[in-house]
Structure formats: C-alpha cells, structure tokens
Short mmCIF file of C-alpha atoms and ligand atoms in Angstrom, two decimals:
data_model
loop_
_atom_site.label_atom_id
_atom_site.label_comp_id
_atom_site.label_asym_id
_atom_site.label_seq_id
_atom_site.Cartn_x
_atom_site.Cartn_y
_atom_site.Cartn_z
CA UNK A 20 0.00 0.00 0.00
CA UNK A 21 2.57 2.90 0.91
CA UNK A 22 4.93 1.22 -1.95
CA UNK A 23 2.54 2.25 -4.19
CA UNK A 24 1.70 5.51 -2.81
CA UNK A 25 5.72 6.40 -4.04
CA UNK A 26 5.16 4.74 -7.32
CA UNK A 27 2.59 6.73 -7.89
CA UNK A 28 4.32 9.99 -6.59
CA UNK A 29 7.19 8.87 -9.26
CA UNK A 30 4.56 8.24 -12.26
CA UNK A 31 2.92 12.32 -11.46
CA UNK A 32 6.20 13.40 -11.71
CA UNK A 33 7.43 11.67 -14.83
CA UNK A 34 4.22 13.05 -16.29
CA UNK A 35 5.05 16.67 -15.02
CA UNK A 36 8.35 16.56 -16.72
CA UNK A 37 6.59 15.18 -20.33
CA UNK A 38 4.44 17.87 -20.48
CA UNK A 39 7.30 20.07 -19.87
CA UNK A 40 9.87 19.01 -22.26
CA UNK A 41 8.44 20.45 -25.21
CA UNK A 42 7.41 16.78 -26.94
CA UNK A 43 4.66 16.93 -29.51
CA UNK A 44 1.38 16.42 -27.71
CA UNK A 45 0.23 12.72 -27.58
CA UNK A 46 -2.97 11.30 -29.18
CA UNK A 47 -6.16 12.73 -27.34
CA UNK A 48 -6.65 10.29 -24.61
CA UNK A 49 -10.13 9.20 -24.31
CA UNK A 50 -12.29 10.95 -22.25
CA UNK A 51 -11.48 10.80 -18.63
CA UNK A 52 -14.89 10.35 -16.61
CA UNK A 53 -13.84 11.82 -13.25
CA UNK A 54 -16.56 11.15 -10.97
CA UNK A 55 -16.72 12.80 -6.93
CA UNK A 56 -15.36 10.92 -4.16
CA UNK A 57 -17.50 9.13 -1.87
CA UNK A 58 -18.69 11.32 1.38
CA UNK A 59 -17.52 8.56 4.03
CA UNK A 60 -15.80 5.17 4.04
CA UNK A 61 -18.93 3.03 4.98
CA UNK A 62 -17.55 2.03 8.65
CA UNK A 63 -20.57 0.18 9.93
CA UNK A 64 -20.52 2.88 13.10
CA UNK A 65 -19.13 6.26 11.69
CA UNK A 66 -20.34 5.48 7.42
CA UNK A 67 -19.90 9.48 6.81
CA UNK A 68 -16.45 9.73 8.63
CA UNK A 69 -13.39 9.77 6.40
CA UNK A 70 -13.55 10.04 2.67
CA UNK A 71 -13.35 7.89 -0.89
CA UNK A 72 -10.89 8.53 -3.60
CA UNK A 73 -7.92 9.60 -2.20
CA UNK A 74 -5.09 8.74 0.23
CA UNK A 75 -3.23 11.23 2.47
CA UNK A 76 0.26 10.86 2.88
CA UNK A 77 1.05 13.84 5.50
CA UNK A 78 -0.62 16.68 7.31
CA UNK A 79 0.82 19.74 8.16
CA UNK A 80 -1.13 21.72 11.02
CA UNK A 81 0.28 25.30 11.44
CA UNK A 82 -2.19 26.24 14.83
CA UNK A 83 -2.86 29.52 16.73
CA UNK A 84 -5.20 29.51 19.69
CA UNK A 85 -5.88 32.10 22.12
CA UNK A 86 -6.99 30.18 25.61
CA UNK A 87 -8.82 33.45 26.52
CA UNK A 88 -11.51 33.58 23.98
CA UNK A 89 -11.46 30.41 22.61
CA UNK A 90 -10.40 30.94 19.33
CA UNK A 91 -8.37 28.84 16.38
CA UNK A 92 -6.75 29.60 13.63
CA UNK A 93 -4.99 27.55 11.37
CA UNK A 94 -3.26 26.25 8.32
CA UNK A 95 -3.78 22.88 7.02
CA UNK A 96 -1.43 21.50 4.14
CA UNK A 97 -2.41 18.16 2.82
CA UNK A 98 -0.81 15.80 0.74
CA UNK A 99 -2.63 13.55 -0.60
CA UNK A 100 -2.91 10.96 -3.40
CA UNK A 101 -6.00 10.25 -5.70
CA UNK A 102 -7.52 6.61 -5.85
CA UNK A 103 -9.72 7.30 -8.47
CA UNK A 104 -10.42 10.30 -11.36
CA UNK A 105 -11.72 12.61 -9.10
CA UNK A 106 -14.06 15.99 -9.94
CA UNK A 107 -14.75 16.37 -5.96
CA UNK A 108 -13.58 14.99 -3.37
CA UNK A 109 -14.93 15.76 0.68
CA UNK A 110 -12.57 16.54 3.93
CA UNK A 111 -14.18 15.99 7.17
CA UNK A 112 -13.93 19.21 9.17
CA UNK A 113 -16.68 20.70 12.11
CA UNK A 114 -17.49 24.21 11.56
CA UNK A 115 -15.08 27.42 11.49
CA UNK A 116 -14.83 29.75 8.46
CA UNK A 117 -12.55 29.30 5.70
CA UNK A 118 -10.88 31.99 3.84
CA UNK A 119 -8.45 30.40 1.61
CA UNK A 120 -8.39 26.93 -0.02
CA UNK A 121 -6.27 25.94 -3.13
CA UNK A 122 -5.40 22.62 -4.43
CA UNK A 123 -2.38 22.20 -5.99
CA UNK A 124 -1.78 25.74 -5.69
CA UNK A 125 -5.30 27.26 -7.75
CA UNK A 126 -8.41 28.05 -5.78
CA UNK A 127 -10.81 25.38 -5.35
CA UNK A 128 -14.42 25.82 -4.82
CA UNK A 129 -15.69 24.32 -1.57
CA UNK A 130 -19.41 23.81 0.03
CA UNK A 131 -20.11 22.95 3.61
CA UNK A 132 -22.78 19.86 3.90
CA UNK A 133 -23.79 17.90 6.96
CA UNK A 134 -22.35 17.73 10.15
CA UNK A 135 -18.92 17.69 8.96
CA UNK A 136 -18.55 17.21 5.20
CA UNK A 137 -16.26 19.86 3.44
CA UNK A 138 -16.86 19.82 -0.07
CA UNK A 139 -13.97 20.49 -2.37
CA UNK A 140 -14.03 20.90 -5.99
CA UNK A 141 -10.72 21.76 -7.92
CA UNK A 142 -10.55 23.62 -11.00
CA UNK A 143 -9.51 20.34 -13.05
CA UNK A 144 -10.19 16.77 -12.69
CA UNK A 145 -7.61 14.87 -10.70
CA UNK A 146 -5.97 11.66 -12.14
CA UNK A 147 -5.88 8.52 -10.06
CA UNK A 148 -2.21 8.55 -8.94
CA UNK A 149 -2.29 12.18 -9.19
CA UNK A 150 -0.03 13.52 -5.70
CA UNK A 151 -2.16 16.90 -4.68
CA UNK A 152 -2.15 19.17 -1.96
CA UNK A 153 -4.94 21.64 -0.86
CA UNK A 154 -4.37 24.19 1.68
CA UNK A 155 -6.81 25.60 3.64
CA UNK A 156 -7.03 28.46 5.93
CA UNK A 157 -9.72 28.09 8.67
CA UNK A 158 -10.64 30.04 11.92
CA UNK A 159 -13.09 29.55 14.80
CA UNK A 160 -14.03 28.32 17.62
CA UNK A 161 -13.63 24.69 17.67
CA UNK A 162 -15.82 22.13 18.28
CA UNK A 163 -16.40 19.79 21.62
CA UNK A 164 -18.05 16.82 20.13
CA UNK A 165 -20.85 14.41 21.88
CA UNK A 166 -20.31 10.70 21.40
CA UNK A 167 -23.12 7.69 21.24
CA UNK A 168 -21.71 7.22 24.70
CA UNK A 169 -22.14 10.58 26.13
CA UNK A 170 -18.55 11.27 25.80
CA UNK A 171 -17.16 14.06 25.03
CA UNK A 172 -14.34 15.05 22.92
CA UNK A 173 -12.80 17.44 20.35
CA UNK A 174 -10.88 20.35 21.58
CA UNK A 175 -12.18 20.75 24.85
CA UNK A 176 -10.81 23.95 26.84
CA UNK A 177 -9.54 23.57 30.14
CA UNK A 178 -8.45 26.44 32.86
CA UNK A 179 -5.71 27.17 31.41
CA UNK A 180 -5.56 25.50 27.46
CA UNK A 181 -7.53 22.60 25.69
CA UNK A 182 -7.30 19.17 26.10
CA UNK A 183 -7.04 18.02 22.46
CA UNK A 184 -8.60 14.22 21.77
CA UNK A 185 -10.25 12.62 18.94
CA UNK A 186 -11.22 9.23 19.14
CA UNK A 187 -13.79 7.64 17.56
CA UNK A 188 -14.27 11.37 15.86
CA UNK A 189 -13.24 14.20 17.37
CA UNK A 190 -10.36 15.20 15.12
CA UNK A 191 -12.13 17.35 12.76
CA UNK A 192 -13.60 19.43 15.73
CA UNK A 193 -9.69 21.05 15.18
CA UNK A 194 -8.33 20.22 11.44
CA UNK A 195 -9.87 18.92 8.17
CA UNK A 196 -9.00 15.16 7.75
CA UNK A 197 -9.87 12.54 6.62
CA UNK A 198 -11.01 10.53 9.57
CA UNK A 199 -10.80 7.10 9.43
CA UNK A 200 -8.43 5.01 10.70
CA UNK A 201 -7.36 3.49 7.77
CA UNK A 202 -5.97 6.33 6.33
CA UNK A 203 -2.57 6.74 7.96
CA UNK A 204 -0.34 9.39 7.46
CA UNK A 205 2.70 11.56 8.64
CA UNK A 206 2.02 14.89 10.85
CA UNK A 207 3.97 18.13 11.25
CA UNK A 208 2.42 20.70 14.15
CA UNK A 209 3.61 24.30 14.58
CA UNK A 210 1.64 25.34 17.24
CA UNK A 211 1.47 29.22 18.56
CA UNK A 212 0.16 29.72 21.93
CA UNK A 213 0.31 32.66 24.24
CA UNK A 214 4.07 32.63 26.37
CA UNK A 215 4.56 30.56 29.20
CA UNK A 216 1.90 27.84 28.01
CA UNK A 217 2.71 24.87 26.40
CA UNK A 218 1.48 23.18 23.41
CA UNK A 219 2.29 19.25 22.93
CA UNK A 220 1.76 17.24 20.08
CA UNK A 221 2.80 13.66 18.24
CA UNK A 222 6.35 12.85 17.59
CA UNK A 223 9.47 14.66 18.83
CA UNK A 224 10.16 18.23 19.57
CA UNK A 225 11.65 19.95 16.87
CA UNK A 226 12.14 23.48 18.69
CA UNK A 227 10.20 25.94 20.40
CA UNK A 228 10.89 29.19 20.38
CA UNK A 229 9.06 32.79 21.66
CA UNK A 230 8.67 36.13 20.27
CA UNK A 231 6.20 39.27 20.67
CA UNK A 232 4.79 37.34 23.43
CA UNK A 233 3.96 34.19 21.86
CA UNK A 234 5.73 30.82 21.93
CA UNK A 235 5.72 28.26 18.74
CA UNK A 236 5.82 24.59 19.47
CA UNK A 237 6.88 22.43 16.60
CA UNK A 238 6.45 19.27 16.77
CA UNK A 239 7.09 16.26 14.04
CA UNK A 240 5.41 12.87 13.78
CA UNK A 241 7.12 10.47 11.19
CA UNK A 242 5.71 7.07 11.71
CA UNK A 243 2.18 6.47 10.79
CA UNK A 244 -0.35 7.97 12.68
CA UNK A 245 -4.90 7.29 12.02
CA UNK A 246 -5.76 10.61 12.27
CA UNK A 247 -8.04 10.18 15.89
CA UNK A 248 -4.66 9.79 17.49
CA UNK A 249 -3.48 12.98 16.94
CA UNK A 250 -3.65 15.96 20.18
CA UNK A 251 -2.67 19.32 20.65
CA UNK A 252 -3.22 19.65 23.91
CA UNK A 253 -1.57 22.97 25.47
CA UNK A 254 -1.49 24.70 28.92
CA UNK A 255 0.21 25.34 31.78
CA UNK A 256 2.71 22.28 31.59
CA UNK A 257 5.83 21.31 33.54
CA UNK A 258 7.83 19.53 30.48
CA UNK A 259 10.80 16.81 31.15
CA UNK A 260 12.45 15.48 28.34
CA UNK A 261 14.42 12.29 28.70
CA UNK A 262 15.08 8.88 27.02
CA UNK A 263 13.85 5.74 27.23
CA UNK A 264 16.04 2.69 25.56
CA UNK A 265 17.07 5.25 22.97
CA UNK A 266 13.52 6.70 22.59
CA UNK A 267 13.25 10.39 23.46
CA UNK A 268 10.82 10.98 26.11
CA UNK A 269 8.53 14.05 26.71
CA UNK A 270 6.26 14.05 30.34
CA UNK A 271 4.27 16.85 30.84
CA UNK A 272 2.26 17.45 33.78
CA UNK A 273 0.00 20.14 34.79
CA UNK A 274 1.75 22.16 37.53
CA UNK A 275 -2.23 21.96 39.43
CA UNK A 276 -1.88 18.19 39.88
CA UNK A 277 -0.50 16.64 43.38
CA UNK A 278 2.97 15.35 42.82
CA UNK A 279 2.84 11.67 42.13
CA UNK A 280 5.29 8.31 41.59
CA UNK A 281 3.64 7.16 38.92
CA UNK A 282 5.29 8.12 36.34
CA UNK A 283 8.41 7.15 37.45
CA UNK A 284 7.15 3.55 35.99
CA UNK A 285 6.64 4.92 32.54
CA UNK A 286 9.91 3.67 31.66
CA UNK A 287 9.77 0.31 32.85
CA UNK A 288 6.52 -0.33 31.18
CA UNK A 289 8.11 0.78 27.87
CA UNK A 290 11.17 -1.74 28.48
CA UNK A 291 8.63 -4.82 29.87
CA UNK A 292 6.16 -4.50 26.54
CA UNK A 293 8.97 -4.20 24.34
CA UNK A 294 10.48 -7.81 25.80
CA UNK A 295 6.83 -9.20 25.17
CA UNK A 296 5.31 -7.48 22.59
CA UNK A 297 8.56 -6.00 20.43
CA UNK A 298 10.56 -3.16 19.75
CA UNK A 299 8.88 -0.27 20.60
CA UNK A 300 7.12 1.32 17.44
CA UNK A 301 7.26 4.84 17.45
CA UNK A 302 10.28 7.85 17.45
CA UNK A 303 8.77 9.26 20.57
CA UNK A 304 7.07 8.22 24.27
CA UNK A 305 6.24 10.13 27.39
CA UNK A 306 2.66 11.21 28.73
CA UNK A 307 0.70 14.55 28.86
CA UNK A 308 -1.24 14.59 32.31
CA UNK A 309 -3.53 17.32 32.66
CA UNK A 310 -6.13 18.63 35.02
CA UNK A 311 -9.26 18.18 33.11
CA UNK A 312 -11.74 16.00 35.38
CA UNK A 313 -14.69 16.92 33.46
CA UNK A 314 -13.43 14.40 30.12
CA UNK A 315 -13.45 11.60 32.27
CA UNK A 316 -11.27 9.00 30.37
CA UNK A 317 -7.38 9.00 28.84
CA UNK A 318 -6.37 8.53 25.46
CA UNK A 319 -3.66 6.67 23.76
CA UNK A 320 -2.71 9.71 21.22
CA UNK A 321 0.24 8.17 19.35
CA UNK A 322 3.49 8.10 21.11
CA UNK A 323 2.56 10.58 24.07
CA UNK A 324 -1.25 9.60 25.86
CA UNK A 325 -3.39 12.38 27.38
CA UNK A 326 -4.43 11.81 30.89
CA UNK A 327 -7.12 13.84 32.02
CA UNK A 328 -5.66 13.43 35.77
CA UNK A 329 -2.61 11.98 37.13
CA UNK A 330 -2.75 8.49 36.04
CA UNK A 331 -3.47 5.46 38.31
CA UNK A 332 -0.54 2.92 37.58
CA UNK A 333 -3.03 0.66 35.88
CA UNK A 334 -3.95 3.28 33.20
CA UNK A 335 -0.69 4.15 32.66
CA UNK A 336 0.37 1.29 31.17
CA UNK A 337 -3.35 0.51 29.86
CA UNK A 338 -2.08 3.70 27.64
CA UNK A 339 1.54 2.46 26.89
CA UNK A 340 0.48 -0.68 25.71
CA UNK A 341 -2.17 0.81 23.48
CA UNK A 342 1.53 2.19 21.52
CA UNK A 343 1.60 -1.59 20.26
CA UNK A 344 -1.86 -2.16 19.91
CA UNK A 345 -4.12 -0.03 18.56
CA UNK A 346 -1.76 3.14 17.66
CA UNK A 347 0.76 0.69 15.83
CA UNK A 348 -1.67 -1.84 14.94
CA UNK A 349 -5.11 -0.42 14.39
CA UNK A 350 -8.51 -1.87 13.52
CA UNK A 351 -9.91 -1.42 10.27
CA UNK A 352 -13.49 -0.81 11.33
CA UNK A 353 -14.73 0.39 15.07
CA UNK A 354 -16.90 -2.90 15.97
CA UNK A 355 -13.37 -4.19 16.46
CA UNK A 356 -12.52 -1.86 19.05
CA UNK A 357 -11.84 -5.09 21.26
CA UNK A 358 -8.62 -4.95 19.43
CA UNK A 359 -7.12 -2.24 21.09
CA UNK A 360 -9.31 -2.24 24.42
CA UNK A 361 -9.31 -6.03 25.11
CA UNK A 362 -5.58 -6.06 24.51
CA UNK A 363 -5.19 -2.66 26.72
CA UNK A 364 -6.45 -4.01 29.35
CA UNK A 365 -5.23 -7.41 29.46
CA UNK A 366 -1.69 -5.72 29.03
CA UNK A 367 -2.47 -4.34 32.72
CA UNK A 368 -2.89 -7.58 34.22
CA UNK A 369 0.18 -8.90 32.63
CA UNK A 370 1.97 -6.14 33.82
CA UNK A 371 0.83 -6.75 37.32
CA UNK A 372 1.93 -10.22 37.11
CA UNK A 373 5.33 -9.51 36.07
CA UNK A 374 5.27 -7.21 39.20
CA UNK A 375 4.51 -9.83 41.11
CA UNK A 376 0.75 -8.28 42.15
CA UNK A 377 -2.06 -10.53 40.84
CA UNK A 378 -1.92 -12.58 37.93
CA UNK A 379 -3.83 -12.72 34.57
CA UNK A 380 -5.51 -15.62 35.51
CA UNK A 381 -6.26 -14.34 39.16
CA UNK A 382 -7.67 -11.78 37.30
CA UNK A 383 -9.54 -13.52 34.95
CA UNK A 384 -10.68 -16.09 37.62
CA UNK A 385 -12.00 -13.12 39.84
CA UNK A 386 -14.12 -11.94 36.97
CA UNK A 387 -15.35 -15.23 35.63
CA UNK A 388 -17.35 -15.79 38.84
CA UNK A 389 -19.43 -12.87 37.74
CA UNK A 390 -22.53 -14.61 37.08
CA UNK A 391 -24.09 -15.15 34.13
CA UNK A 392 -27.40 -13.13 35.23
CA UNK A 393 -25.09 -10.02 34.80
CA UNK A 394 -25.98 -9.57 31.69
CA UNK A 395 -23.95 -6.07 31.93
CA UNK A 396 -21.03 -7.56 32.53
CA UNK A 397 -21.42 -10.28 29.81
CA UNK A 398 -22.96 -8.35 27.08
CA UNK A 399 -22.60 -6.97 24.11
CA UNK A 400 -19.81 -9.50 23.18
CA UNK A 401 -16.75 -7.84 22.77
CA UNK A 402 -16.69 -9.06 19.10
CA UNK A 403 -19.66 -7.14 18.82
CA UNK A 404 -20.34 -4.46 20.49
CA UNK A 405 -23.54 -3.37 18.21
CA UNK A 406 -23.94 0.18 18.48
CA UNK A 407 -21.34 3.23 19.16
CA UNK A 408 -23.21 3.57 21.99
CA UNK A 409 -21.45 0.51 23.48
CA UNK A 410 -17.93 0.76 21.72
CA UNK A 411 -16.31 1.92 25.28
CA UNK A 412 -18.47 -0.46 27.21
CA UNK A 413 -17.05 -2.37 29.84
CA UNK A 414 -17.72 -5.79 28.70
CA UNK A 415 -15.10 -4.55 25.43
CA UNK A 416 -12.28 -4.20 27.98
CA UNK A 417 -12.80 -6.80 30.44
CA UNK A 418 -14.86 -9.63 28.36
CA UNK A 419 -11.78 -8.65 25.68
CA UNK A 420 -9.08 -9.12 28.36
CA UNK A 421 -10.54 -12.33 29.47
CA UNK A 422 -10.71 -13.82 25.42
CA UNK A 423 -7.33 -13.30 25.44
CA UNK A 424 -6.03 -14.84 29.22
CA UNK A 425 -8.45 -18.01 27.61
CA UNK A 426 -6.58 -17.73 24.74
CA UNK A 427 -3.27 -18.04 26.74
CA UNK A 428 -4.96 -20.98 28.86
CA UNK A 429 -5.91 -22.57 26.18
CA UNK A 430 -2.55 -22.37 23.64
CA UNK A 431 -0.12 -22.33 26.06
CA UNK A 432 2.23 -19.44 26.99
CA UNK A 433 4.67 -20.34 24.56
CA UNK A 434 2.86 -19.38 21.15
CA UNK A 435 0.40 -17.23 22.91
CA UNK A 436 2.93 -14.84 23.27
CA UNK A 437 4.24 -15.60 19.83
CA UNK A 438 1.42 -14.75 18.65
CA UNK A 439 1.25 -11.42 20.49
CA UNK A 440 4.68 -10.62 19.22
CA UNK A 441 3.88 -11.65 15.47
CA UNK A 442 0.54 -9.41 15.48
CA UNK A 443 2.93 -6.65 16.33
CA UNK A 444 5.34 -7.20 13.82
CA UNK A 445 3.30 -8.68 10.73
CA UNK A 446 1.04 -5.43 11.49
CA UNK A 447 3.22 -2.30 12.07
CA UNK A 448 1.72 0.68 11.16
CA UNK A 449 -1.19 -1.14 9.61
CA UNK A 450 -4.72 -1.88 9.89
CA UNK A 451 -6.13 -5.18 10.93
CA UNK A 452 -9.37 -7.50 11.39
CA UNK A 453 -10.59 -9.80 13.96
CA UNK A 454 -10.57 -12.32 11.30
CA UNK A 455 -6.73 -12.09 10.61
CA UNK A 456 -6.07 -12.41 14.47
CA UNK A 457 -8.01 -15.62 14.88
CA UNK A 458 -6.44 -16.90 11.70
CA UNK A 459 -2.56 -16.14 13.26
CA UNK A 460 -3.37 -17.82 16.33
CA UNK A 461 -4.72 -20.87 14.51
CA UNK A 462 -1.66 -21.01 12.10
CA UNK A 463 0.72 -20.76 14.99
CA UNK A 464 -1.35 -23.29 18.21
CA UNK A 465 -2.46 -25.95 14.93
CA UNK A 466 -6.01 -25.68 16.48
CA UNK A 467 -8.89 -25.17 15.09
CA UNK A 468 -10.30 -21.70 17.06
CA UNK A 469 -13.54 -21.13 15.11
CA UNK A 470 -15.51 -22.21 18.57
CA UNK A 471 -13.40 -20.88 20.94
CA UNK A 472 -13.33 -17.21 19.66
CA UNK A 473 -17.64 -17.52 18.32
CA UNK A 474 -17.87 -18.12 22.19
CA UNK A 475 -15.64 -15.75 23.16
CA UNK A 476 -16.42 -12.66 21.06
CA UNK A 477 -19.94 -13.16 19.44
CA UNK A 478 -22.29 -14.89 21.72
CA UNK A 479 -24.17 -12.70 23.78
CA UNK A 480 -24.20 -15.68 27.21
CA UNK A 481 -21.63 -15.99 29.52
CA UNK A 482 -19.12 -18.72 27.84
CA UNK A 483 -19.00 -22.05 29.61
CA UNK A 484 -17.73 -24.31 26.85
CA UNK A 485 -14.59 -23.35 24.81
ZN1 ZN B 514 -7.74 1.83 26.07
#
C-alpha cells in the first residue's frame, strides 16, 4: 500500500516533466470520466467519517489559539494521493470559516454539507495517482463533540488551554481530515500559543521558540499515525524530556496536579512491553497529564497519551500498551474496538503479574465468577459491540481481556505470546481485522479456534464451553 503511494508519486512526476519538455502532444486520450469521491468510508458505526478517492500521505497543522476567547486559527497543508479520477472529493472538518483553499496551488471551490462534510471541488479533474495538496485556511471556535456514549471530545478547553482528543471522531472538531483510521499518514504541528503555556503534540520536539509574546511549538510525527490519534493539547505544563532505551521521552504534567510516583514507571513499562510485545514502534514516548476531570477518560494519542488526571498505575500502562496495539496496529473498522481495548487491558494484568501483584488468571478467575445473570457484565460480546453507543463499554475491555487470558490458557504461553509478538510485527503501522487475528493464532497453536473465539467474542451468554 505505501509502496505504491511512491510509485505513484514517481509516475505524477514523470508526467510533469513530459508535459514540460516540449514533446509533440500525444494522441487525445479518451475521455477521462472523473466522478466525486465518496462522502464517508462506509464504517458500519461512523459510514460518513473519512472520505473515498484519495489517500493522504502527511498533514501539516500550522495552529494559533488564544486560551482566553477560545479561538483557532490555522493552516492545514495536505498531501494527498487520488484513488480514483476525481471531480470532488470531501474533507471531514466541524465548523469554522474558511478563507483560503487551493489545491495544488489554484483556488478550489468548496461547500459545507452535513455535520462535517467539506466539499472540495478543484478547477480540473484529478488523475488517479495524481499527488495533490490543498491548503486551507480556517478560523473559529472549535468544536467539543458528543459521542453515542455521552462522551465528550474534540478540543475541549480547560483552565488554562484545551485538552485536544479525537477518538472515535473528534479530530475534525480542530483540522480537516480525513477521519478514518485506515488512512494513515505523517504529521507536522507548529503550534502558537500565548508565552509561558505549552502546546504538545505527536512525535518529537523539533524546537520551540518565543517572540512578541507568543511561543511556537513544533512538533514532528514520522511514523504512521490514524488521524483520531493525533492531540494538541496545550497549557500550563511542567515539560521533562528524557530517554527511554534510545527513545526520546517528553512528560508533561499540569503544575495543578498533586505530585505523584507514577510516572516514574513509565519507563519500565516501555522496556517490559517491548520484551513481550517487540521493539517499541514509534520515534517518541512520554505522557501529557492534565487537570481536566470533566473528560473523564485517557487517550492513547500516538506516542505521548493524554491523561485527564494523574494516572493510576493501571492506566498508565493501559495507555503504553495501546503504543503496540491499537496506535501501531489499528482496527480497520470500530466494531473491532476489542482490538485495542481487550488487549489494553489485558496488558495491565500482565503487567501486574510480572510485578509480582495478581496474575492474569487471578484476574480472569476473579471476573469469571461474575454470574451469568449479569448480563452487563457479559454483554454486548466484545466481538460485537452493536452500536457506538457501546464501543467503550465495559464488557469490550474486560470480556476482551478475558478472550485473550483463555486464549493463553488454552494455547499455552509459549505461542500465545508468539502470537502477540507476530501481530505486532506482521502489522506495524497497519490496519487489521478480527478475522486475521483468529487466523494467526490458529496457524501458529495448529487448532482449530472457530468455537473458541464464536464463544468468546460473538455470543451474547456468559461462555461455559470453549
Ligand atoms: Zn484503552
């Protein structure tokens, strides 16, 4: 997939040149039909989020936001590659004005539809395997979004900043994307925040530096990244930088929050799921902890998570390990959310086993006596969780966790952590199915898993048989 993404880049500019050199003209062509792109990418929760016909291969997000009244502005620069002959093609971006969009460098005519379609319509068709980029200028005040849960997310302003998350679909509540997980792609941030706060984003620090009052953070993600797992979260901040193993390390911690010891461990956790899972995916690690009660949850945004408190031990690494799975290794469609949160949260009991606290199992035992009445607890299956409403439901974590300690039971340590380490590796950077994890863990135990993970992950009932 990214192979041909530069083969493509290679074949626009070979054309470029052509057309340049001054050859006779070729034979008319016939007719190109370019036809619009479709408004979403079908997933069975979020069908309008993210957009057909094209790829994106990198954002660049120069921000300016002014805590006191609430206000963005920004500069998105796009790259992206066409799929198809495109006339139109949608961005997915929540209100603010825009006052300048060009693609490829000419204006483009745009229309606003729904709740978050941008409509964009370039001067000229666009070949399939065309590389484009379309700029846009936008300004407002950005959007805090309501999930099917009653979540909320977006950019959501705190005392003394935002707290900046996106997932299932928060990201264009602060910059047009297209948002689906899917489509991966490289990030730049410059973001320009009044002095004395601090603005964190993806990747490494590339320099930040102040003048007439402001300061610019720029910041530089260049591994993969779905677009939900992006943040800008800024405030007050005290900032550390370190290194982990070789991996440069940002913490940042709101100055409000009691001084803890928790993140003392962040290291260690890094070093323990690297010697079970693999080598560590990303260019960056380290944790933004803010004070901002009123989100209620943390988020894995790739290579630094955003805790909306100071972390319980159990969350941090719940957040660490989502770096393997989920950031690294990312589901294709949301109903397979168990993907990340099952293996999030089984990662903590592992991690208290190796500490020597409870076990996996002890774990899994204590829960298993829930009783079957709980329907709750039991249902939806994690394999299905059936409506947004119920993609952050308990039963995803824990029933999740609990497929996978069976899993262990029943294969044995030795290729269930094989397996583990294999989904890491086949999967870097890419975007998986349930169906392609059951089929690894058959290949490598010999068994034949069809019942055990239909018990586990699809029936409704507590499993008794498997
Ligand atoms: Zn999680």
């Amino acid at each position: 997939m990214r192979l041909r993404r530069v083969a493509r880049r290679l074949l626009a500019f070979g054309a470029i040149c052509l057309a340049a050199s001054g050859l006779p003209p070729a034979a008319p062509a016939a007719a190109v039909n370019f036809v619009p792109g479709s408004p979403g990418l079908g997933d069975p929760f979020f069908p309008n989020a993210g957009n057909g016909g094209y790829d994106v291969t990198h954002y660049a997000l120069t921000l300016s936001y002014e805590p006191s009244t609430n206000q963005l502005r920004g500069t998105a620069a796009i790259t992206a590659s066409a799929t198809q002959d495109l006339s139109r093609f949608d961005l997915d971006l929540r209100g603010f004005s825009i006052t300048r969009l060009l693609v490829s460098g000419h204006d483009a005519a745009f229309a606003r539809s729904g709740e978050h379609e941008l409509v964009i319509t370039p001067q000229a068709g666009i070949r399939a395997g065309t590389v484009f980029t379309v700029v846009i200028d936008y300004a407002g005040t950005p959007a805090v979004v309501t999930d099917p849960d009653e979540s909320i997310e977006g950019w959501i302003p705190t005392d003394d900043g935002a707290f900046v998350v996106g997932e299932p679909q928060g990201s264009p509540a602060w910059y047009p994307v297209n948002d689906n997980p899917r489509d991966k792609a490289t990030f730049d941030f410059s973001i320009s925040v009044p002095a004395g706060l601090t603005a964190m984003a993806n990747g490494v620090l590339v320099s930040n530096q102040t003048a007439s009052g402001r300061t610019t953070w720029v910041w530089q993600e260049t591994d993969p990244m779905a677009p939900y797992l992006a943040t800008a979260t800024l405030g007050r901040f005290d900032l550390t930088t370190s290194n982990t193993s070789g991996v440069p390390t940002y913490v940042a911690v709101d100055p409000q929050l009691p001084k803890g010891q928790v993140l003392a461990k962040l290291p260690a956790a890094v070093d323990f799921y690297t010697s079970i899972y693999g080598p560590y995916p990303f260019n960056a690690v380290g944790a933004i902890v803010d004070d901002a009660k009123v989100v209620g949850y943390s988020l894995e945004t790739q290579t630094k998570p955003v805790f909306d408190r100071m972390p319980d031990e159990a969350t941090l690494v719940h957040e660490i390990a989502h770096m393997w799975y989920g950031d690294s290794v990312t589901l294709t469609t949301w109903p397979d959310i168990w993907l990340h949160e099952g293996f999030a949260t089984w990662s903590e009991w592992i991690w208290s086993e190796y500490q020597g606290n409870k076990s996996a199992a002890k774990w899994f035992n204590q829960l298993y006596n829930t009783p079957a009445q709980d329907t709750a607890f039991w249902t939806p299956p994690p394999g299905d969780p059936g409506t947004p409403a119920f993609m952050f439901n308990g039963t995803i974590y824990y029933r999740g966790a609990m497929t996978l300690q069976a899993l262990r039971e029943k294969v044995g340590d030795d290729t269930f952590f094989v397996v583990l380490r294999d989904w890491a590796a086949l999967n870097r950077y890419g975007n998986v199915t349930t169906a392609q994890f059951i089929d690894l863990a058959e290949r490598h135990s010999g068994m034949d898993l069809e019942h055990f993970f239909d018990v586990w992950l699809y029936q409704p009932d507590k499993p008794t048989a498997w």
